[in-house]
Amino acid sequence: MKIPIRRSARVVLVEDAGRLLLFSARSAGVVRWFTVGGGLNPGESHAQAALRELWEETGLTGVSLGPEVWRGRPWTTSRDGVAYEVRQRYFLVRVSAFDIDTSGFEEVERAAITGYRWWSQAELAATKDLLRPAGLPELLGRLLREGPPDRPIIVDG
């Protein structure tokens, strides 16, 4: 039986001071932090989905989507008893700090997301919480030091 693929677009949203916006969720006592983003709608490109998710989750519009900087290694999850293979692409967006507006959250996001915050690289390196993608402090540091890579870097979920 073939597992359906869930394509996802994520946004590495970095503000002028180099801080990264992450959302949180809690499951089985573990706090997990992850970037803005979500699944593609039918007929939507990754770039279109990234901009839509950015608006839905932060209220931000009128931004220029930067290059794809990371590409997630496929991984499997289940939702409502259905297994999916998740394939994520991460796009860079640079902005000035702004007030987050989560009023565009979908119902599933309202139920799952427990908070958000802007993180410095040092704060990411110091946290004991679970960060996604794996190796996020190093990935962000490299991105801030060297700029976007010529080709997306393969990352783990």
JSON list of C-alpha atoms in Angstrom, two decimals:
[
{"chain": "A", "resi": 1, "resn": "MET", "atom": "CA", "xyz": [0.00, 0.00, 0.00]},
{"chain": "A", "resi": 2, "resn": "LYS", "atom": "CA", "xyz": [1.42, 3.33, -1.07]},
{"chain": "A", "resi": 3, "resn": "ILE", "atom": "CA", "xyz": [1.51, 6.09, 1.56]},
{"chain": "A", "resi": 4, "resn": "PRO", "atom": "CA", "xyz": [0.11, 9.43, 0.33]},
{"chain": "A", "resi": 5, "resn": "ILE", "atom": "CA", "xyz": [2.54, 12.33, 0.09]},
{"chain": "A", "resi": 6, "resn": "ARG", "atom": "CA", "xyz": [1.89, 15.56, 1.96]},
{"chain": "A", "resi": 7, "resn": "ARG", "atom": "CA", "xyz": [3.82, 18.40, 0.36]},
{"chain": "A", "resi": 8, "resn": "SER", "atom": "CA", "xyz": [4.55, 21.26, 2.70]},
{"chain": "A", "resi": 9, "resn": "ALA", "atom": "CA", "xyz": [5.99, 24.77, 2.37]},
{"chain": "A", "resi": 10, "resn": "ARG", "atom": "CA", "xyz": [7.73, 26.33, 5.34]},
{"chain": "A", "resi": 11, "resn": "VAL", "atom": "CA", "xyz": [9.04, 29.84, 5.93]},
{"chain": "A", "resi": 12, "resn": "VAL", "atom": "CA", "xyz": [12.31, 30.67, 7.65]},
{"chain": "A", "resi": 13, "resn": "LEU", "atom": "CA", "xyz": [11.09, 34.06, 8.86]},
{"chain": "A", "resi": 14, "resn": "VAL", "atom": "CA", "xyz": [14.06, 36.11, 10.07]},
{"chain": "A", "resi": 15, "resn": "GLU", "atom": "CA", "xyz": [13.82, 39.66, 11.36]},
{"chain": "A", "resi": 16, "resn": "ASP", "atom": "CA", "xyz": [16.43, 42.43, 11.14]},
{"chain": "A", "resi": 17, "resn": "ALA", "atom": "CA", "xyz": [18.23, 41.39, 14.36]},
{"chain": "A", "resi": 18, "resn": "GLY", "atom": "CA", "xyz": [18.64, 37.83, 13.05]},
{"chain": "A", "resi": 19, "resn": "ARG", "atom": "CA", "xyz": [15.90, 36.32, 15.22]},
{"chain": "A", "resi": 20, "resn": "LEU", "atom": "CA", "xyz": [13.77, 33.49, 13.82]},
{"chain": "A", "resi": 21, "resn": "LEU", "atom": "CA", "xyz": [10.01, 33.19, 14.39]},
{"chain": "A", "resi": 22, "resn": "LEU", "atom": "CA", "xyz": [8.90, 29.77, 15.61]},
{"chain": "A", "resi": 23, "resn": "PHE", "atom": "CA", "xyz": [5.57, 28.34, 16.72]},
{"chain": "A", "resi": 24, "resn": "SER", "atom": "CA", "xyz": [5.19, 25.77, 19.49]},
{"chain": "A", "resi": 25, "resn": "ALA", "atom": "CA", "xyz": [3.09, 22.69, 20.14]},
{"chain": "A", "resi": 26, "resn": "ARG", "atom": "CA", "xyz": [3.09, 20.29, 23.10]},
{"chain": "A", "resi": 27, "resn": "SER", "atom": "CA", "xyz": [2.66, 16.55, 22.79]},
{"chain": "A", "resi": 28, "resn": "ALA", "atom": "CA", "xyz": [3.22, 13.92, 25.48]},
{"chain": "A", "resi": 29, "resn": "GLY", "atom": "CA", "xyz": [4.93, 16.54, 27.65]},
{"chain": "A", "resi": 30, "resn": "VAL", "atom": "CA", "xyz": [7.41, 17.56, 24.94]},
{"chain": "A", "resi": 31, "resn": "VAL", "atom": "CA", "xyz": [7.46, 21.14, 23.61]},
{"chain": "A", "resi": 32, "resn": "ARG", "atom": "CA", "xyz": [8.29, 21.27, 19.90]},
{"chain": "A", "resi": 33, "resn": "TRP", "atom": "CA", "xyz": [9.17, 24.50, 18.03]},
{"chain": "A", "resi": 34, "resn": "PHE", "atom": "CA", "xyz": [8.81, 24.80, 14.25]},
{"chain": "A", "resi": 35, "resn": "THR", "atom": "CA", "xyz": [8.74, 27.34, 11.46]},
{"chain": "A", "resi": 36, "resn": "VAL", "atom": "CA", "xyz": [5.73, 29.00, 9.85]},
{"chain": "A", "resi": 37, "resn": "GLY", "atom": "CA", "xyz": [4.13, 26.82, 7.18]},
{"chain": "A", "resi": 38, "resn": "GLY", "atom": "CA", "xyz": [1.96, 23.91, 6.25]},
{"chain": "A", "resi": 39, "resn": "GLY", "atom": "CA", "xyz": [0.57, 21.73, 3.51]},
{"chain": "A", "resi": 40, "resn": "LEU", "atom": "CA", "xyz": [-0.03, 22.74, -0.08]},
{"chain": "A", "resi": 41, "resn": "ASN", "atom": "CA", "xyz": [-3.59, 23.17, -1.30]},
{"chain": "A", "resi": 42, "resn": "PRO", "atom": "CA", "xyz": [-4.56, 21.44, -4.58]},
{"chain": "A", "resi": 43, "resn": "GLY", "atom": "CA", "xyz": [-2.94, 23.22, -7.54]},
{"chain": "A", "resi": 44, "resn": "GLU", "atom": "CA", "xyz": [-0.77, 25.40, -5.31]},
{"chain": "A", "resi": 45, "resn": "SER", "atom": "CA", "xyz": [3.00, 25.73, -5.79]},
{"chain": "A", "resi": 46, "resn": "HIS", "atom": "CA", "xyz": [5.37, 25.59, -2.84]},
{"chain": "A", "resi": 47, "resn": "ALA", "atom": "CA", "xyz": [6.02, 29.33, -3.19]},
{"chain": "A", "resi": 48, "resn": "GLN", "atom": "CA", "xyz": [2.28, 30.13, -3.26]},
{"chain": "A", "resi": 49, "resn": "ALA", "atom": "CA", "xyz": [1.69, 27.92, -0.20]},
{"chain": "A", "resi": 50, "resn": "ALA", "atom": "CA", "xyz": [4.56, 29.57, 1.69]},
{"chain": "A", "resi": 51, "resn": "LEU", "atom": "CA", "xyz": [3.08, 33.04, 1.15]},
{"chain": "A", "resi": 52, "resn": "ARG", "atom": "CA", "xyz": [-0.45, 31.86, 2.02]},
{"chain": "A", "resi": 53, "resn": "GLU", "atom": "CA", "xyz": [0.74, 30.15, 5.21]},
{"chain": "A", "resi": 54, "resn": "LEU", "atom": "CA", "xyz": [2.74, 33.24, 6.14]},
{"chain": "A", "resi": 55, "resn": "TRP", "atom": "CA", "xyz": [-0.41, 35.34, 5.91]},
{"chain": "A", "resi": 56, "resn": "GLU", "atom": "CA", "xyz": [-2.62, 32.79, 7.72]},
{"chain": "A", "resi": 57, "resn": "GLU", "atom": "CA", "xyz": [-0.20, 32.25, 10.60]},
{"chain": "A", "resi": 58, "resn": "THR", "atom": "CA", "xyz": [1.28, 35.75, 11.06]},
{"chain": "A", "resi": 59, "resn": "GLY", "atom": "CA", "xyz": [-0.96, 38.23, 9.20]},
{"chain": "A", "resi": 60, "resn": "LEU", "atom": "CA", "xyz": [2.03, 39.31, 7.11]},
{"chain": "A", "resi": 61, "resn": "THR", "atom": "CA", "xyz": [1.41, 40.27, 3.47]},
{"chain": "A", "resi": 62, "resn": "GLY", "atom": "CA", "xyz": [3.31, 42.05, 0.73]},
{"chain": "A", "resi": 63, "resn": "VAL", "atom": "CA", "xyz": [6.63, 40.32, 1.36]},
{"chain": "A", "resi": 64, "resn": "SER", "atom": "CA", "xyz": [9.12, 38.96, -1.13]},
{"chain": "A", "resi": 65, "resn": "LEU", "atom": "CA", "xyz": [9.67, 35.25, -0.83]},
{"chain": "A", "resi": 66, "resn": "GLY", "atom": "CA", "xyz": [13.36, 34.50, -0.81]},
{"chain": "A", "resi": 67, "resn": "PRO", "atom": "CA", "xyz": [15.07, 31.37, -2.10]},
{"chain": "A", "resi": 68, "resn": "GLU", "atom": "CA", "xyz": [14.49, 27.83, -0.96]},
{"chain": "A", "resi": 69, "resn": "VAL", "atom": "CA", "xyz": [17.24, 27.34, 1.63]},
{"chain": "A", "resi": 70, "resn": "TRP", "atom": "CA", "xyz": [16.48, 23.91, 3.08]},
{"chain": "A", "resi": 71, "resn": "ARG", "atom": "CA", "xyz": [14.68, 20.78, 1.90]},
{"chain": "A", "resi": 72, "resn": "GLY", "atom": "CA", "xyz": [13.36, 18.28, 4.40]},
{"chain": "A", "resi": 73, "resn": "ARG", "atom": "CA", "xyz": [14.30, 14.64, 4.16]},
{"chain": "A", "resi": 74, "resn": "PRO", "atom": "CA", "xyz": [10.96, 12.79, 3.74]},
{"chain": "A", "resi": 75, "resn": "TRP", "atom": "CA", "xyz": [9.47, 11.44, 6.99]},
{"chain": "A", "resi": 76, "resn": "THR", "atom": "CA", "xyz": [6.25, 9.68, 7.94]},
{"chain": "A", "resi": 77, "resn": "THR", "atom": "CA", "xyz": [3.54, 10.86, 10.33]},
{"chain": "A", "resi": 78, "resn": "SER", "atom": "CA", "xyz": [-0.13, 10.14, 10.85]},
{"chain": "A", "resi": 79, "resn": "ARG", "atom": "CA", "xyz": [-3.12, 12.40, 11.26]},
{"chain": "A", "resi": 80, "resn": "ASP", "atom": "CA", "xyz": [-6.54, 11.08, 12.18]},
{"chain": "A", "resi": 81, "resn": "GLY", "atom": "CA", "xyz": [-5.25, 7.53, 11.75]},
{"chain": "A", "resi": 82, "resn": "VAL", "atom": "CA", "xyz": [-3.94, 8.11, 8.21]},
{"chain": "A", "resi": 83, "resn": "ALA", "atom": "CA", "xyz": [-0.20, 7.80, 7.52]},
{"chain": "A", "resi": 84, "resn": "TYR", "atom": "CA", "xyz": [1.49, 10.40, 5.27]},
{"chain": "A", "resi": 85, "resn": "GLU", "atom": "CA", "xyz": [4.96, 10.92, 3.89]},
{"chain": "A", "resi": 86, "resn": "VAL", "atom": "CA", "xyz": [5.85, 14.56, 4.58]},
{"chain": "A", "resi": 87, "resn": "ARG", "atom": "CA", "xyz": [8.07, 16.45, 2.13]},
{"chain": "A", "resi": 88, "resn": "GLN", "atom": "CA", "xyz": [8.94, 19.99, 3.19]},
{"chain": "A", "resi": 89, "resn": "ARG", "atom": "CA", "xyz": [10.61, 22.91, 1.44]},
{"chain": "A", "resi": 90, "resn": "TYR", "atom": "CA", "xyz": [11.85, 25.89, 3.47]},
{"chain": "A", "resi": 91, "resn": "PHE", "atom": "CA", "xyz": [11.94, 29.41, 1.99]},
{"chain": "A", "resi": 92, "resn": "LEU", "atom": "CA", "xyz": [13.75, 32.40, 3.47]},
{"chain": "A", "resi": 93, "resn": "VAL", "atom": "CA", "xyz": [11.87, 35.63, 4.21]},
{"chain": "A", "resi": 94, "resn": "ARG", "atom": "CA", "xyz": [13.65, 38.62, 5.77]},
{"chain": "A", "resi": 95, "resn": "VAL", "atom": "CA", "xyz": [11.46, 41.23, 7.53]},
{"chain": "A", "resi": 96, "resn": "SER", "atom": "CA", "xyz": [11.50, 43.90, 10.18]},
{"chain": "A", "resi": 97, "resn": "ALA", "atom": "CA", "xyz": [10.06, 42.71, 13.51]},
{"chain": "A", "resi": 98, "resn": "PHE", "atom": "CA", "xyz": [6.26, 43.05, 13.62]},
{"chain": "A", "resi": 99, "resn": "ASP", "atom": "CA", "xyz": [3.30, 42.08, 15.77]},
{"chain": "A", "resi": 100, "resn": "ILE", "atom": "CA", "xyz": [2.12, 38.57, 14.95]},
{"chain": "A", "resi": 101, "resn": "ASP", "atom": "CA", "xyz": [-1.57, 38.19, 14.04]},
{"chain": "A", "resi": 102, "resn": "THR", "atom": "CA", "xyz": [-2.79, 34.60, 14.37]},
{"chain": "A", "resi": 103, "resn": "SER", "atom": "CA", "xyz": [-6.44, 35.37, 13.58]},
{"chain": "A", "resi": 104, "resn": "GLY", "atom": "CA", "xyz": [-6.03, 33.56, 10.23]},
{"chain": "A", "resi": 105, "resn": "PHE", "atom": "CA", "xyz": [-5.22, 30.23, 11.92]},
{"chain": "A", "resi": 106, "resn": "GLU", "atom": "CA", "xyz": [-7.14, 27.23, 10.63]},
{"chain": "A", "resi": 107, "resn": "GLU", "atom": "CA", "xyz": [-9.03, 25.18, 13.23]},
{"chain": "A", "resi": 108, "resn": "VAL", "atom": "CA", "xyz": [-6.32, 22.50, 13.36]},
{"chain": "A", "resi": 109, "resn": "GLU", "atom": "CA", "xyz": [-3.71, 25.21, 14.07]},
{"chain": "A", "resi": 110, "resn": "ARG", "atom": "CA", "xyz": [-5.83, 26.76, 16.82]},
{"chain": "A", "resi": 111, "resn": "ALA", "atom": "CA", "xyz": [-6.10, 23.35, 18.46]},
{"chain": "A", "resi": 112, "resn": "ALA", "atom": "CA", "xyz": [-2.43, 22.41, 18.18]},
{"chain": "A", "resi": 113, "resn": "ILE", "atom": "CA", "xyz": [-0.31, 25.56, 18.41]},
{"chain": "A", "resi": 114, "resn": "THR", "atom": "CA", "xyz": [0.43, 26.67, 21.96]},
{"chain": "A", "resi": 115, "resn": "GLY", "atom": "CA", "xyz": [2.50, 29.80, 21.31]},
{"chain": "A", "resi": 116, "resn": "TYR", "atom": "CA", "xyz": [5.11, 31.62, 19.27]},
{"chain": "A", "resi": 117, "resn": "ARG", "atom": "CA", "xyz": [8.21, 33.69, 19.78]},
{"chain": "A", "resi": 118, "resn": "TRP", "atom": "CA", "xyz": [11.21, 35.23, 18.06]},
{"chain": "A", "resi": 119, "resn": "TRP", "atom": "CA", "xyz": [14.41, 33.25, 18.84]},
{"chain": "A", "resi": 120, "resn": "SER", "atom": "CA", "xyz": [18.06, 34.29, 18.60]},
{"chain": "A", "resi": 121, "resn": "GLN", "atom": "CA", "xyz": [20.61, 31.70, 17.52]},
{"chain": "A", "resi": 122, "resn": "ALA", "atom": "CA", "xyz": [22.00, 31.63, 21.09]},
{"chain": "A", "resi": 123, "resn": "GLU", "atom": "CA", "xyz": [18.53, 31.01, 22.56]},
{"chain": "A", "resi": 124, "resn": "LEU", "atom": "CA", "xyz": [17.98, 28.16, 20.09]},
{"chain": "A", "resi": 125, "resn": "ALA", "atom": "CA", "xyz": [21.33, 26.62, 21.04]},
{"chain": "A", "resi": 126, "resn": "ALA", "atom": "CA", "xyz": [20.48, 26.84, 24.77]},
{"chain": "A", "resi": 127, "resn": "THR", "atom": "CA", "xyz": [16.94, 25.40, 24.74]},
{"chain": "A", "resi": 128, "resn": "LYS", "atom": "CA", "xyz": [16.12, 21.85, 25.82]},
{"chain": "A", "resi": 129, "resn": "ASP", "atom": "CA", "xyz": [12.90, 21.94, 23.76]},
{"chain": "A", "resi": 130, "resn": "LEU", "atom": "CA", "xyz": [12.65, 19.98, 20.51]},
{"chain": "A", "resi": 131, "resn": "LEU", "atom": "CA", "xyz": [13.47, 22.12, 17.45]},
{"chain": "A", "resi": 132, "resn": "ARG", "atom": "CA", "xyz": [12.45, 21.39, 13.89]},
{"chain": "A", "resi": 133, "resn": "PRO", "atom": "CA", "xyz": [14.19, 21.02, 11.60]},
{"chain": "A", "resi": 134, "resn": "ALA", "atom": "CA", "xyz": [16.86, 19.16, 13.53]},
{"chain": "A", "resi": 135, "resn": "GLY", "atom": "CA", "xyz": [20.07, 21.16, 13.92]},
{"chain": "A", "resi": 136, "resn": "LEU", "atom": "CA", "xyz": [18.20, 24.45, 13.73]},
{"chain": "A", "resi": 137, "resn": "PRO", "atom": "CA", "xyz": [20.72, 26.54, 15.73]},
{"chain": "A", "resi": 138, "resn": "GLU", "atom": "CA", "xyz": [23.55, 25.55, 13.36]},
{"chain": "A", "resi": 139, "resn": "LEU", "atom": "CA", "xyz": [21.36, 25.92, 10.26]},
{"chain": "A", "resi": 140, "resn": "LEU", "atom": "CA", "xyz": [20.28, 29.42, 11.27]},
{"chain": "A", "resi": 141, "resn": "GLY", "atom": "CA", "xyz": [23.84, 30.41, 12.16]},
{"chain": "A", "resi": 142, "resn": "ARG", "atom": "CA", "xyz": [25.13, 29.28, 8.78]},
{"chain": "A", "resi": 143, "resn": "LEU", "atom": "CA", "xyz": [22.30, 31.06, 6.99]},
{"chain": "A", "resi": 144, "resn": "LEU", "atom": "CA", "xyz": [23.00, 34.32, 8.85]},
{"chain": "A", "resi": 145, "resn": "ARG", "atom": "CA", "xyz": [26.78, 34.09, 8.29]},
{"chain": "A", "resi": 146, "resn": "GLU", "atom": "CA", "xyz": [26.89, 32.86, 4.70]},
{"chain": "A", "resi": 147, "resn": "GLY", "atom": "CA", "xyz": [23.53, 33.83, 3.26]},
{"chain": "A", "resi": 148, "resn": "PRO", "atom": "CA", "xyz": [21.31, 31.48, 1.25]},
{"chain": "A", "resi": 149, "resn": "PRO", "atom": "CA", "xyz": [23.02, 28.39, -0.19]},
{"chain": "A", "resi": 150, "resn": "ASP", "atom": "CA", "xyz": [23.31, 27.85, -3.94]},
{"chain": "A", "resi": 151, "resn": "ARG", "atom": "CA", "xyz": [21.14, 24.74, -3.55]},
{"chain": "A", "resi": 152, "resn": "PRO", "atom": "CA", "xyz": [18.80, 23.79, -0.70]},
{"chain": "A", "resi": 153, "resn": "ILE", "atom": "CA", "xyz": [20.50, 22.00, 2.19]},
{"chain": "A", "resi": 154, "resn": "ILE", "atom": "CA", "xyz": [18.91, 18.65, 3.07]},
{"chain": "A", "resi": 155, "resn": "VAL", "atom": "CA", "xyz": [17.61, 18.71, 6.66]},
{"chain": "A", "resi": 156, "resn": "ASP", "atom": "CA", "xyz": [15.86, 16.27, 8.99]},
{"chain": "A", "resi": 157, "resn": "GLY", "atom": "CA", "xyz": [12.18, 17.04, 9.72]}
]
